[in-house]
């Protein structure tokens, strides 16, 4: 279970527990593809494989790996060891203990008191819009988070950090795994495949060899009750049970359409264009026009619940509500907020920080169809409430969002088909697509549970 506490304000989630309880247990025997089955291994793939101590498969092939007996993996806990805020809220000088207590509500710091940054210029329009939005939701964020944090402290899930911290555990490693986005670009050089003659689905089992070309041209399924290990360019990735994925970029979505599934839930985390992304060149971004080209209506079941993660730029929020959703025939129903806290319950950034906010926005809506269909579907599930909070300790890995499976469960039918677009990890019960869809499935993000 990922939900630790549920109140009227929203949910307190345990992201780490959700991953580690997702059935990452492998068993079976190791299967190697025949030598020379694909084109010769390129030098980059060979170097990557040799550096990791693995014998690379030819042509960047995908191997299936298992071990005799069972091996259980859990996500590395240190990626959630967020013990203190990234930016400390500056407390004012206080001469008495009573004045000091005014700065705190239990162990939850009052975000009214922050270090103000001196500005040499006036606010631009984007900053003014963001300030206006923040002013509207500030009380909601503050009060709702306070209540959920208090319950988390009572239950012992959150705790006051008084012991000396081992800061060495908080070091985030450099890039792990092969360049998945670059691999998607390389896949475009493969010969075109006739869709009518090609399988839309490839199931992972201990007797099937999956080529790199298969990986980009069809949906890969793990229908078993245990995890599977695949090897790509000498790197190992864990695939959770009852999950499926397509590794491709936005120009190669046809295999997902060929999958012939209609989804009751579609969650997406688009790579929004912004100045910091352009400067860092950390990952690719899409323009608003490109995002609108995603064939959501072709993938959505009637009354499909659509959830979009949005940055705190008001330009993007307006685009989703006023352009993107209407373009997809989606009616906006609610705005939720993901609030990021430390393991002791403090905001990771001061709530009123002018640099970064400790929350992100989710816009929820439903695909509109016939009136009769909408009425029938609405009787099966609860209506979407507005202004809910999802509070959790964030993963220190960039853009690893909290799981929404349990949070959304009461708003969709029990056997709902779920799809995540622009995914960077896999989840049981979900189909995931993206050009980095296996990123956080790399074996180095996991550790073997002792005793397994």
Coordinates of C-alpha atoms in Angstrom, one line a residue:
X1 CA 0.0 0.0 0.0
X2 CA 1.3 3.4 -0.9
X3 CA -1.3 5.4 1.1
X4 CA -0.2 5.9 4.7
X5 CA -2.9 8.4 5.7
X6 CA -6.1 9.6 4.1
X7 CA -7.9 12.7 5.3
X8 CA -10.3 15.2 3.7
X9 CA -7.4 17.2 2.5
X10 CA -5.9 14.4 0.6
X11 CA -3.3 11.6 1.0
X12 CA 0.0 11.0 2.6
X13 CA 2.0 8.5 0.4
X14 CA 4.9 6.2 0.9
X15 CA 6.5 6.1 -2.5
X16 CA 9.4 3.9 -1.5
X17 CA 7.1 1.2 -0.1
X18 CA 5.0 1.2 -3.2
X19 CA 8.0 0.4 -5.4
X20 CA 9.5 -2.2 -3.1
X21 CA 6.1 -4.0 -2.8
X22 CA 5.5 -4.1 -6.5
X23 CA 6.6 -7.7 -6.9
X24 CA 10.3 -7.4 -7.9
X25 CA 11.0 -11.0 -7.4
X26 CA 12.8 -12.9 -10.2
X27 CA 13.3 -16.7 -10.8
X28 CA 14.1 -19.0 -13.6
X29 CA 17.2 -19.8 -15.6
X30 CA 19.5 -17.5 -17.7
X31 CA 18.7 -17.4 -21.4
X32 CA 21.3 -16.2 -24.0
X33 CA 20.5 -15.4 -27.6
X34 CA 22.4 -17.1 -30.3
X35 CA 25.7 -15.4 -31.3
X36 CA 25.4 -13.4 -34.5
X37 CA 21.6 -13.2 -34.3
X38 CA 21.6 -9.5 -35.0
X39 CA 23.9 -6.9 -36.6
X40 CA 27.4 -6.5 -35.1
X41 CA 27.6 -4.9 -31.7
X42 CA 28.4 -1.2 -32.0
X43 CA 31.5 0.0 -30.1
X44 CA 29.6 2.2 -27.6
X45 CA 27.3 -0.7 -26.6
X46 CA 30.4 -3.0 -26.2
X47 CA 32.2 -0.5 -24.1
X48 CA 29.2 0.0 -21.8
X49 CA 28.8 -3.7 -21.4
X50 CA 32.5 -4.4 -20.7
X51 CA 32.6 -1.6 -18.1
X52 CA 29.8 -3.3 -16.2
X53 CA 31.5 -6.7 -16.4
X54 CA 28.7 -8.2 -18.6
X55 CA 29.2 -10.1 -21.8
X56 CA 27.3 -7.8 -24.3
X57 CA 24.7 -9.3 -26.5
X58 CA 25.3 -8.8 -30.2
X59 CA 23.7 -5.7 -31.8
X60 CA 22.6 -4.3 -28.4
X61 CA 20.2 -7.2 -28.2
X62 CA 17.9 -7.7 -25.2
X63 CA 18.4 -10.9 -23.2
X64 CA 16.2 -12.4 -20.6
X65 CA 17.8 -13.2 -17.3
X66 CA 16.7 -15.1 -14.3
X67 CA 18.4 -17.1 -11.6
X68 CA 17.6 -20.5 -10.2
X69 CA 15.6 -20.0 -7.1
X70 CA 14.2 -16.6 -6.2
X71 CA 15.8 -13.2 -5.9
X72 CA 13.8 -10.3 -4.4
X73 CA 14.8 -6.7 -5.2
X74 CA 13.9 -3.5 -3.4
X75 CA 14.4 0.1 -4.4
X76 CA 17.4 1.7 -2.7
X77 CA 16.2 3.5 0.4
X78 CA 18.9 6.3 0.2
X79 CA 17.1 7.8 -2.8
X80 CA 14.3 8.8 -0.4
X81 CA 16.6 10.0 2.4
X82 CA 15.4 13.6 2.3
X83 CA 16.1 14.6 5.9
X84 CA 16.3 18.3 5.6
X85 CA 14.9 21.1 3.2
X86 CA 16.9 21.9 0.1
X87 CA 16.6 25.5 1.1
X88 CA 16.2 26.3 4.8
X89 CA 13.6 28.8 5.9
X90 CA 15.4 31.5 7.8
X91 CA 14.1 32.0 11.3
X92 CA 14.0 35.5 12.7
X93 CA 16.0 36.5 15.8
X94 CA 14.0 35.6 18.9
X95 CA 14.9 36.6 22.4
X96 CA 12.5 34.4 24.3
X97 CA 11.4 30.8 24.0
X98 CA 7.8 32.0 23.4
X99 CA 8.9 34.0 20.4
X100 CA 10.8 31.0 19.1
X101 CA 7.7 28.8 19.4
X102 CA 5.7 31.2 17.3
X103 CA 8.0 30.1 14.4
X104 CA 7.0 26.5 14.7
X105 CA 3.7 24.5 14.8
X106 CA 5.0 21.4 16.5
X107 CA 7.7 20.1 14.1
X108 CA 6.2 21.8 11.1
X109 CA 7.8 25.2 10.2
X110 CA 5.6 28.2 9.5
X111 CA 6.3 29.1 5.9
X112 CA 5.3 32.7 6.5
X113 CA 8.8 33.3 7.8
X114 CA 11.3 33.0 5.0
X115 CA 14.5 34.7 3.9
X116 CA 13.5 37.3 1.3
X117 CA 15.7 37.6 -1.7
X118 CA 16.6 41.1 -2.8
X119 CA 15.6 41.8 -6.4
X120 CA 17.2 44.3 -8.7
X121 CA 14.2 44.4 -11.1
X122 CA 10.5 44.3 -11.0
X123 CA 8.4 41.2 -11.5
X124 CA 7.7 40.1 -15.0
X125 CA 4.2 39.1 -16.1
X126 CA 4.9 35.4 -15.6
X127 CA 6.1 36.0 -12.1
X128 CA 3.1 38.1 -11.3
X129 CA 0.8 35.4 -12.6
X130 CA 2.6 32.8 -10.5
X131 CA 2.4 35.0 -7.4
X132 CA -1.4 35.5 -7.9
X133 CA -1.9 31.7 -8.3
X134 CA 0.2 30.9 -5.2
X135 CA -1.8 33.4 -3.1
X136 CA -5.0 31.6 -4.0
X137 CA -3.8 28.1 -3.1
X138 CA -1.4 28.9 -0.3
X139 CA -3.8 28.4 2.6
X140 CA -5.0 25.1 1.1
X141 CA -1.4 23.8 0.8
X142 CA -0.4 25.0 4.2
X143 CA -3.4 23.7 6.2
X144 CA -3.9 20.5 4.3
X145 CA -0.2 19.5 4.5
X146 CA -0.1 20.4 8.2
X147 CA -2.9 18.0 9.0
X148 CA -1.5 15.1 7.0
X149 CA 2.0 15.7 8.4
X150 CA 0.6 15.6 12.0
X151 CA -1.0 12.3 11.3
X152 CA 2.2 11.0 9.7
X153 CA 4.2 12.0 12.8
X154 CA 1.6 10.3 15.1
X155 CA 1.8 7.1 13.1
X156 CA 5.6 7.0 13.1
X157 CA 5.9 7.2 9.3
X158 CA 7.4 10.7 9.6
X159 CA 9.7 11.4 12.5
X160 CA 11.6 14.3 14.0
X161 CA 15.3 14.1 13.0
X162 CA 17.4 14.6 16.0
X163 CA 20.2 12.1 15.4
X164 CA 23.3 13.0 13.5
X165 CA 22.7 12.3 9.8
X166 CA 24.9 10.2 7.6
X167 CA 25.2 12.7 4.7
X168 CA 27.2 10.3 2.6
X169 CA 24.0 8.4 1.9
X170 CA 22.4 11.4 0.3
X171 CA 24.8 11.5 -2.7
X172 CA 22.9 11.0 -5.9
X173 CA 25.0 9.0 -8.4
X174 CA 25.7 10.1 -11.9
X175 CA 23.8 8.8 -15.0
X176 CA 22.9 5.1 -14.7
X177 CA 22.2 2.8 -17.6
X178 CA 22.5 3.3 -21.3
X179 CA 21.3 6.4 -23.3
X180 CA 17.6 5.3 -23.8
X181 CA 16.6 8.5 -25.7
X182 CA 19.6 8.1 -28.0
X183 CA 18.7 4.5 -28.5
X184 CA 15.2 5.6 -29.7
X185 CA 16.9 7.8 -32.2
X186 CA 19.0 5.0 -33.5
X187 CA 16.0 2.8 -33.8
X188 CA 14.7 5.1 -36.6
X189 CA 17.5 3.7 -38.8
X190 CA 16.0 0.2 -38.7
X191 CA 14.2 -0.9 -41.9
X192 CA 10.5 -0.1 -41.9
X193 CA 8.2 -2.8 -40.7
X194 CA 4.9 -3.7 -42.3
X195 CA 2.4 -3.4 -39.5
X196 CA 0.1 -6.0 -41.0
X197 CA 2.9 -8.6 -40.8
X198 CA 4.4 -7.6 -37.5
X199 CA 3.4 -8.7 -34.0
X200 CA 1.8 -5.8 -32.0
X201 CA 2.8 -7.5 -28.7
X202 CA 5.8 -9.5 -27.5
X203 CA 5.5 -11.3 -24.2
X204 CA 8.6 -11.7 -22.0
X205 CA 9.1 -15.4 -21.0
X206 CA 12.1 -17.6 -20.4
X207 CA 12.0 -19.1 -23.9
X208 CA 11.7 -15.9 -26.0
X209 CA 14.5 -13.8 -27.5
X210 CA 13.6 -10.2 -28.0
X211 CA 15.7 -8.2 -30.5
X212 CA 16.4 -4.5 -30.2
X213 CA 14.2 -3.9 -33.2
X214 CA 11.3 -5.7 -31.5
X215 CA 11.8 -3.5 -28.4
X216 CA 11.0 -0.3 -30.4
X217 CA 8.4 -1.7 -32.8
X218 CA 6.0 -3.5 -30.5
X219 CA 4.6 -3.4 -26.9
X220 CA 6.6 -5.6 -24.6
X221 CA 4.5 -7.4 -22.0
X222 CA 5.3 -9.2 -18.7
X223 CA 2.1 -11.1 -17.9
X224 CA 3.6 -13.3 -15.2
X225 CA 3.3 -12.9 -11.5
X226 CA 7.0 -12.3 -11.1
X227 CA 9.5 -9.7 -12.3
X228 CA 11.7 -10.3 -15.4
X229 CA 15.2 -9.1 -16.0
X230 CA 16.1 -7.9 -19.5
X231 CA 19.4 -6.8 -20.8
X232 CA 19.8 -3.8 -23.2
X233 CA 23.2 -2.8 -24.5
X234 CA 24.9 -4.6 -21.7
X235 CA 22.7 -3.0 -19.0
X236 CA 20.2 -4.9 -16.8
X237 CA 16.6 -3.6 -16.3
X238 CA 13.9 -5.0 -14.0
X239 CA 10.3 -5.4 -15.5
X240 CA 7.7 -5.7 -12.8
X241 CA 4.9 -8.3 -13.0
X242 CA 1.7 -7.6 -15.0
X243 CA 3.2 -4.6 -16.8
X244 CA 3.8 -3.6 -20.4
X245 CA 5.8 -0.9 -22.1
X246 CA 6.9 0.7 -25.4
X247 CA 10.3 2.3 -25.6
X248 CA 10.1 5.0 -28.4
X249 CA 9.8 8.7 -28.9
X250 CA 6.7 10.7 -30.0
X251 CA 7.5 10.0 -33.7
X252 CA 7.0 6.2 -33.1
X253 CA 3.7 5.9 -31.4
X254 CA 2.1 3.6 -33.9
X255 CA 3.0 0.4 -32.0
X256 CA 1.0 1.7 -29.0
X257 CA -2.0 2.3 -31.3
X258 CA -1.6 -1.2 -32.8
X259 CA -1.8 -2.6 -29.2
X260 CA -5.6 -2.1 -29.6
X261 CA -6.2 -1.2 -26.0
X262 CA -8.5 1.6 -24.8
X263 CA -7.5 3.1 -21.5
X264 CA -9.7 4.2 -18.6
X265 CA -6.8 6.3 -17.1
X266 CA -4.2 8.2 -18.9
X267 CA -1.5 9.9 -16.9
X268 CA 1.2 12.1 -18.5
X269 CA 4.2 14.0 -17.5
X270 CA 5.2 16.0 -20.6
X271 CA 8.8 17.4 -20.9
X272 CA 7.6 21.0 -20.7
X273 CA 9.7 23.6 -22.4
X274 CA 11.4 26.1 -20.1
X275 CA 14.6 28.1 -19.7
X276 CA 16.3 25.9 -17.2
X277 CA 15.8 22.9 -19.4
X278 CA 17.3 24.7 -22.4
X279 CA 20.3 25.8 -20.3
X280 CA 21.0 22.5 -18.7
X281 CA 20.3 20.4 -21.8
X282 CA 19.5 17.7 -19.3
X283 CA 16.6 16.2 -21.3
X284 CA 14.7 16.9 -24.4
X285 CA 11.5 19.0 -24.3
X286 CA 8.4 19.3 -26.5
X287 CA 6.6 22.3 -27.8
X288 CA 2.9 22.9 -27.0
X289 CA 2.1 22.0 -30.6
X290 CA 3.9 18.7 -30.4
X291 CA 2.1 17.7 -27.1
X292 CA -1.2 18.4 -28.8
X293 CA -0.4 15.8 -31.5
X294 CA -0.5 13.0 -29.0
X295 CA -3.4 10.8 -30.1
X296 CA -5.2 10.7 -26.7
X297 CA -8.7 10.2 -28.2
X298 CA -7.5 7.2 -30.1
X299 CA -6.1 5.7 -26.9
X300 CA -8.9 6.7 -24.5
X301 CA -11.9 4.6 -23.5
X302 CA -15.3 6.5 -23.0
X303 CA -15.2 8.7 -19.9
X304 CA -11.4 8.2 -19.6
X305 CA -9.8 10.0 -16.7
X306 CA -6.9 12.2 -18.0
X307 CA -4.3 13.4 -15.5
X308 CA -1.5 15.8 -16.6
X309 CA 1.5 16.9 -14.5
X310 CA 2.2 20.6 -14.9
X311 CA 5.1 22.7 -13.8
X312 CA 4.4 25.9 -11.7
X313 CA 4.6 28.1 -14.8
X314 CA 1.1 29.6 -15.3
X315 CA 1.7 29.5 -19.1
X316 CA 1.6 25.7 -19.1
X317 CA -1.3 25.5 -16.7
X318 CA -3.4 27.8 -18.9
X319 CA -2.4 25.8 -22.0
X320 CA -3.6 22.5 -20.5
X321 CA -6.9 23.9 -19.4
X322 CA -7.7 26.2 -22.2
X323 CA -6.1 24.6 -25.3
X324 CA -4.8 21.0 -24.7
X325 CA -7.8 19.5 -22.9
X326 CA -10.4 21.1 -25.3
X327 CA -8.4 19.9 -28.2
X328 CA -8.7 16.3 -26.9
X329 CA -12.4 16.8 -25.9
X330 CA -11.4 16.5 -22.2
X331 CA -13.4 18.5 -19.6
X332 CA -11.3 19.9 -16.8
X333 CA -12.7 18.8 -13.5
X334 CA -10.1 19.4 -10.8
X335 CA -6.6 20.7 -9.8
X336 CA -4.6 18.7 -7.3
X337 CA -1.2 19.4 -5.8
X338 CA 1.7 17.2 -5.0
X339 CA 3.4 18.6 -1.9
X340 CA 7.0 17.5 -1.3
X341 CA 8.2 17.1 2.3
X342 CA 11.2 15.9 4.2
X343 CA 11.1 12.7 6.3
X344 CA 10.5 14.9 9.3
X345 CA 7.5 16.7 7.6
X346 CA 9.0 20.0 6.5
X347 CA 8.5 21.5 3.0
X348 CA 11.5 20.7 0.8
X349 CA 11.5 24.4 -0.2
X350 CA 9.9 27.2 1.8
X351 CA 6.3 27.5 0.8
X352 CA 6.7 31.2 -0.2
X353 CA 10.1 30.7 -1.8
X354 CA 10.5 32.9 -4.9
X355 CA 13.0 30.4 -6.3
X356 CA 11.1 27.1 -6.2
X357 CA 7.9 25.9 -4.7
X358 CA 7.5 22.7 -2.8
X359 CA 4.5 21.6 -4.8
X360 CA 3.5 20.7 -8.4
X361 CA 0.2 20.7 -10.1
X362 CA -2.0 17.9 -11.5
X363 CA -4.9 18.8 -13.8
X364 CA -7.6 16.1 -13.9
X365 CA -10.3 15.8 -16.5
X366 CA -12.5 13.3 -18.3
X367 CA -13.0 12.6 -22.0
X368 CA -16.4 13.8 -23.1
X369 CA -18.7 11.5 -25.1
X370 CA -22.4 11.1 -25.5
X371 CA -24.6 12.2 -22.6
X372 CA -26.0 8.7 -22.1
X373 CA -22.5 7.2 -21.9
X374 CA -21.3 9.8 -19.5
X375 CA -24.3 9.3 -17.2
X376 CA -23.9 5.5 -17.2
X377 CA -20.2 5.8 -16.5
X378 CA -20.6 8.4 -13.7
X379 CA -22.8 6.0 -11.8
X380 CA -19.9 3.5 -11.6
X381 CA -17.3 5.7 -10.0
X382 CA -17.1 8.6 -7.6
X383 CA -16.9 12.2 -9.0
X384 CA -13.5 13.8 -9.0
X385 CA -13.1 16.2 -6.0
X386 CA -11.2 19.5 -6.5
X387 CA -8.2 20.8 -4.5
X388 CA -6.8 17.5 -3.1
X389 CA -3.2 17.1 -1.9
X390 CA -0.8 14.3 -2.5
X391 CA 1.9 14.6 0.2
X392 CA 5.1 12.5 0.0
X393 CA 8.8 12.4 0.5
X394 CA 10.1 12.9 -3.0
X395 CA 12.7 10.7 -4.7
X396 CA 16.0 12.5 -5.1
X397 CA 16.2 11.2 -8.7
X398 CA 15.0 13.9 -11.1
X399 CA 11.3 13.6 -12.2
X400 CA 10.5 10.4 -10.4
X401 CA 6.8 11.2 -9.6
X402 CA 4.8 9.5 -6.8
X403 CA 2.5 6.6 -7.8
X404 CA -1.2 7.4 -8.4
X405 CA -2.6 3.9 -8.6
X406 CA -4.2 3.8 -5.1
X407 CA -5.1 7.5 -5.1
X408 CA -7.1 7.2 -8.3
X409 CA -8.6 3.8 -7.6
X410 CA -11.9 5.1 -6.3
X411 CA -12.4 7.3 -9.3
X412 CA -12.1 4.5 -11.9
X413 CA -13.7 1.1 -12.3
X414 CA -11.8 -1.8 -10.6
X415 CA -10.6 -3.4 -13.8
X416 CA -9.5 -0.1 -15.4
X417 CA -6.8 -0.2 -18.1
X418 CA -4.1 2.3 -17.2
X419 CA -1.6 4.1 -19.4
X420 CA 1.3 6.5 -18.5
X421 CA 2.7 8.7 -21.2
X422 CA 6.3 10.1 -21.0
X423 CA 7.0 7.5 -18.3
X424 CA 10.4 6.9 -16.8
X425 CA 9.5 3.8 -14.8
X426 CA 7.1 0.9 -15.0
X427 CA 4.3 -0.1 -12.6
X428 CA 2.3 -3.3 -12.2
X429 CA -1.1 -3.0 -13.9
X430 CA 0.0 -0.2 -16.2
X431 CA 1.1 0.2 -19.8
X432 CA 4.0 2.7 -20.0
X433 CA 5.4 4.6 -22.9
X434 CA 8.3 7.0 -23.4
X435 CA 11.8 7.3 -24.7
X436 CA 13.2 6.8 -21.2
X437 CA 10.5 4.3 -20.1
X438 CA 13.1 2.0 -18.5
X439 CA 15.2 4.7 -16.9
X440 CA 14.4 4.0 -13.2
X441 CA 14.1 0.2 -13.8
X442 CA 17.9 -0.1 -14.1
X443 CA 19.3 -2.7 -11.7
X444 CA 21.6 -0.2 -10.0
X445 CA 18.6 1.6 -8.5
X446 CA 17.7 -1.6 -6.7
X447 CA 19.3 -3.8 -4.1
X448 CA 18.9 -7.5 -3.3
X449 CA 16.8 -8.0 -0.2
X450 CA 19.0 -9.9 2.3
X451 CA 17.8 -13.4 2.9
X452 CA 16.3 -13.8 -0.6

